[in-house]
XYZ file of C-alpha atoms in Angstrom:
224
model
C -0.027 0.033 -0.098
C 1.267 3.575 -0.624
C 1.125 6.021 1.817
C 1.706 9.702 1.273
C 2.307 12.615 3.846
C 0.140 15.303 3.356
C 0.638 18.787 4.926
C -2.582 20.342 5.331
C -4.116 23.576 6.470
C -6.813 22.257 8.854
C -9.323 25.057 10.427
C -9.211 24.746 14.283
C -12.970 25.109 14.409
C -13.651 21.747 12.548
C -10.740 19.487 12.232
C -13.158 16.661 10.710
C -13.762 18.353 7.390
C -11.757 18.841 4.211
C -9.310 21.820 4.632
C -10.316 24.692 2.532
C -8.388 27.916 2.739
C -10.868 30.650 4.150
C -9.933 34.025 5.088
C -10.656 35.596 8.648
C -10.462 32.343 10.182
C -7.526 30.969 12.464
C -5.234 28.162 10.825
C -2.806 25.749 12.235
C -0.551 23.314 10.379
C -0.606 19.630 10.920
C 1.251 16.841 9.308
C -1.002 13.928 8.741
C -0.320 10.426 7.177
C -3.012 9.307 5.344
C -3.457 6.626 2.663
C -4.279 8.204 -0.670
C -7.200 5.925 -1.509
C -8.572 7.148 2.125
C -7.932 10.799 1.423
C -9.567 10.450 -2.121
C -12.766 8.835 -1.048
C -13.045 11.773 1.715
C -12.955 14.395 -0.848
C -15.125 12.699 -3.563
C -17.602 11.308 -1.013
C -21.145 11.374 -2.564
C -23.238 13.918 -0.974
C -25.121 12.902 2.072
C -28.342 14.855 3.646
C -28.203 18.603 3.736
C -26.251 19.619 6.777
C -28.497 21.433 9.187
C -25.731 23.746 10.399
C -25.326 26.635 7.910
C -21.321 26.896 8.249
C -21.218 23.216 7.490
C -23.759 23.849 4.668
C -21.507 26.626 3.064
C -18.142 24.176 3.548
C -20.007 21.302 1.747
C -20.791 23.597 -1.150
C -17.186 24.630 -1.445
C -16.098 20.878 -1.493
C -18.401 20.112 -4.242
C -17.282 23.486 -6.198
C -13.568 22.397 -5.639
C -14.493 19.066 -7.582
C -14.791 21.192 -10.893
C -12.367 20.230 -13.678
C -9.404 22.678 -13.987
C -6.566 23.415 -16.677
C -4.076 20.898 -16.336
C -5.821 19.983 -12.985
C -4.117 22.732 -11.248
C -7.075 23.606 -9.149
C -6.345 27.432 -9.626
C -8.778 28.846 -7.275
C -9.264 30.131 -3.629
C -12.571 29.983 -1.768
C -13.510 32.647 0.789
C -16.765 32.286 2.830
C -18.299 35.579 4.019
C -21.457 35.415 5.778
C -23.745 34.235 3.093
C -21.370 35.084 0.296
C -18.738 32.803 -1.301
C -16.092 34.422 -3.325
C -13.649 32.648 -5.742
C -10.722 34.127 -6.425
C -7.995 33.304 -9.107
C -4.850 31.516 -7.590
C -2.285 32.795 -9.620
C 0.710 30.672 -7.950
C -0.906 28.082 -10.083
C -0.553 29.742 -13.267
C 0.717 28.044 -16.270
C 2.248 30.756 -18.316
C 3.617 28.688 -21.112
C 0.414 26.611 -21.668
C -2.089 29.539 -20.722
C 0.108 32.807 -21.211
C -3.022 35.122 -21.043
C -4.586 33.043 -17.943
C -7.567 32.218 -20.582
C -7.688 28.602 -19.180
C -7.156 29.660 -15.546
C -10.548 31.816 -15.930
C -12.503 28.911 -17.535
C -11.649 26.890 -14.523
C -12.841 29.360 -12.353
C -16.214 29.474 -14.471
C -16.454 25.597 -13.721
C -16.041 26.103 -10.086
C -18.874 28.551 -10.149
C -21.113 26.268 -12.067
C -20.560 23.435 -9.640
C -21.154 25.870 -6.703
C -24.497 27.121 -8.192
C -25.516 23.540 -8.878
C -24.593 22.547 -5.369
C -26.379 25.621 -3.550
C -29.469 24.791 -5.558
C -29.436 21.059 -4.037
C -29.003 22.428 -0.710
C -31.773 24.863 -0.723
C -29.968 27.993 -1.661
C -30.234 30.445 -4.666
C -27.215 31.628 -5.899
C -26.597 35.122 -7.445
C -23.373 35.425 -9.485
C -21.480 38.647 -9.799
C -18.312 39.226 -11.299
C -15.779 41.657 -9.789
C -12.370 42.715 -11.426
C -10.587 39.772 -12.880
C -7.953 39.840 -10.016
C -10.767 39.955 -7.195
C -12.713 37.070 -8.299
C -16.376 36.072 -8.370
C -18.966 36.661 -5.619
C -21.739 34.344 -5.329
C -24.549 35.498 -2.760
C -26.481 32.934 -1.400
C -30.131 32.969 -0.081
C -32.663 30.632 0.937
C -35.019 29.400 -1.950
C -38.229 27.573 -1.598
C -37.119 24.241 -1.822
C -34.065 21.972 -2.323
C -33.796 20.852 -6.172
C -31.176 18.227 -6.755
C -30.698 17.187 -10.390
C -28.579 14.895 -12.585
C -25.744 17.341 -12.706
C -25.545 17.577 -8.961
C -25.301 13.912 -8.894
C -22.551 13.945 -11.492
C -20.352 16.179 -9.550
C -18.860 13.191 -7.574
C -18.950 10.813 -10.446
C -17.065 13.040 -12.977
C -13.720 11.623 -14.005
C -11.108 11.925 -16.906
C -9.880 8.805 -18.593
C -7.276 8.395 -20.957
C -7.860 4.909 -21.988
C -8.243 3.900 -25.616
C -12.102 4.091 -26.882
C -13.294 1.171 -27.927
C -14.458 2.506 -31.624
C -17.909 2.471 -31.264
C -19.798 5.291 -32.850
C -22.172 7.620 -31.142
C -25.779 7.263 -32.415
C -27.606 10.237 -34.158
C -29.603 10.813 -31.284
C -26.385 11.081 -28.859
C -24.926 13.560 -31.456
C -28.079 15.560 -31.440
C -27.853 15.950 -27.722
C -24.455 16.738 -27.668
C -24.833 19.465 -30.129
C -27.731 20.873 -28.339
C -26.097 20.867 -24.930
C -23.238 23.134 -26.598
C -25.551 25.435 -28.439
C -26.347 28.770 -26.433
C -26.371 32.471 -26.794
C -23.774 33.240 -29.330
C -22.115 29.783 -29.099
C -22.674 26.786 -31.524
C -21.042 23.461 -31.996
C -19.744 21.831 -35.227
C -19.693 18.004 -34.969
C -17.133 16.031 -37.421
C -17.851 12.633 -38.010
C -16.601 12.003 -41.709
C -13.075 10.311 -41.997
C -11.396 13.148 -44.130
C -12.268 15.723 -41.311
C -11.315 13.584 -38.374
C -7.819 12.778 -40.255
C -7.401 16.596 -40.638
C -7.942 17.338 -36.885
C -5.831 14.385 -35.890
C -3.010 15.850 -38.094
C -3.118 19.255 -36.298
C -3.147 17.653 -32.824
C -0.414 15.478 -33.592
C 1.676 18.626 -34.956
C 0.671 20.674 -31.941
C 1.434 18.242 -29.533
C 4.993 17.609 -31.138
C 5.602 21.344 -31.007
C 4.787 21.423 -27.146
C 6.757 18.359 -26.339
C 9.839 19.691 -28.160
C 9.632 22.940 -26.008
C 11.648 22.375 -22.732
C 9.695 25.327 -20.975
C 6.203 23.331 -21.782
C 7.920 20.095 -20.315
C 9.316 21.836 -17.151
C 5.732 23.504 -16.537
């Protein structure tokens, strides 16, 4: 079994919860030895009943928001709980200046965290009003009670999301499935173009291989 030592920042007020960096509270450093699979299970655990304590509820919402996908898995965000508001700020110490020189991917990652947070808040009976501050200050999510808790397939998918790099089995998607993907990716000012013919796919694959080759040959990219 592999054991990994994690140096964690844990809130003194609640040592049993996942550590999250939150301003205006007291911290203490602990060195904990925990099996990787135990820690992963704790972080990715399926949401249970809605916490009755307001503070615990907000912390659980932040936990679910932090499970959002991020550019190169940098998890480039900071969460701050301020009464009934959660602020998500960029963590520039996790920038990827070679891959993402203009921080585009970093801010898209923040948007993914916001989406998770809004979905989780609604499932826990809170309406979320999202307001964007200046790019460096982050995003404010004001929370207020709503009529009822409303779970959704997207909420249940938060802890089931995964990234796999295994080989696909070669099965084609049905026309219905392609239609659902196209519909999901279409919105105000946004459209999706699905490529299925062999010639178009070969062109895309060629571009991907050439781009990846350029990156792999870049020492700065490899170092990052």
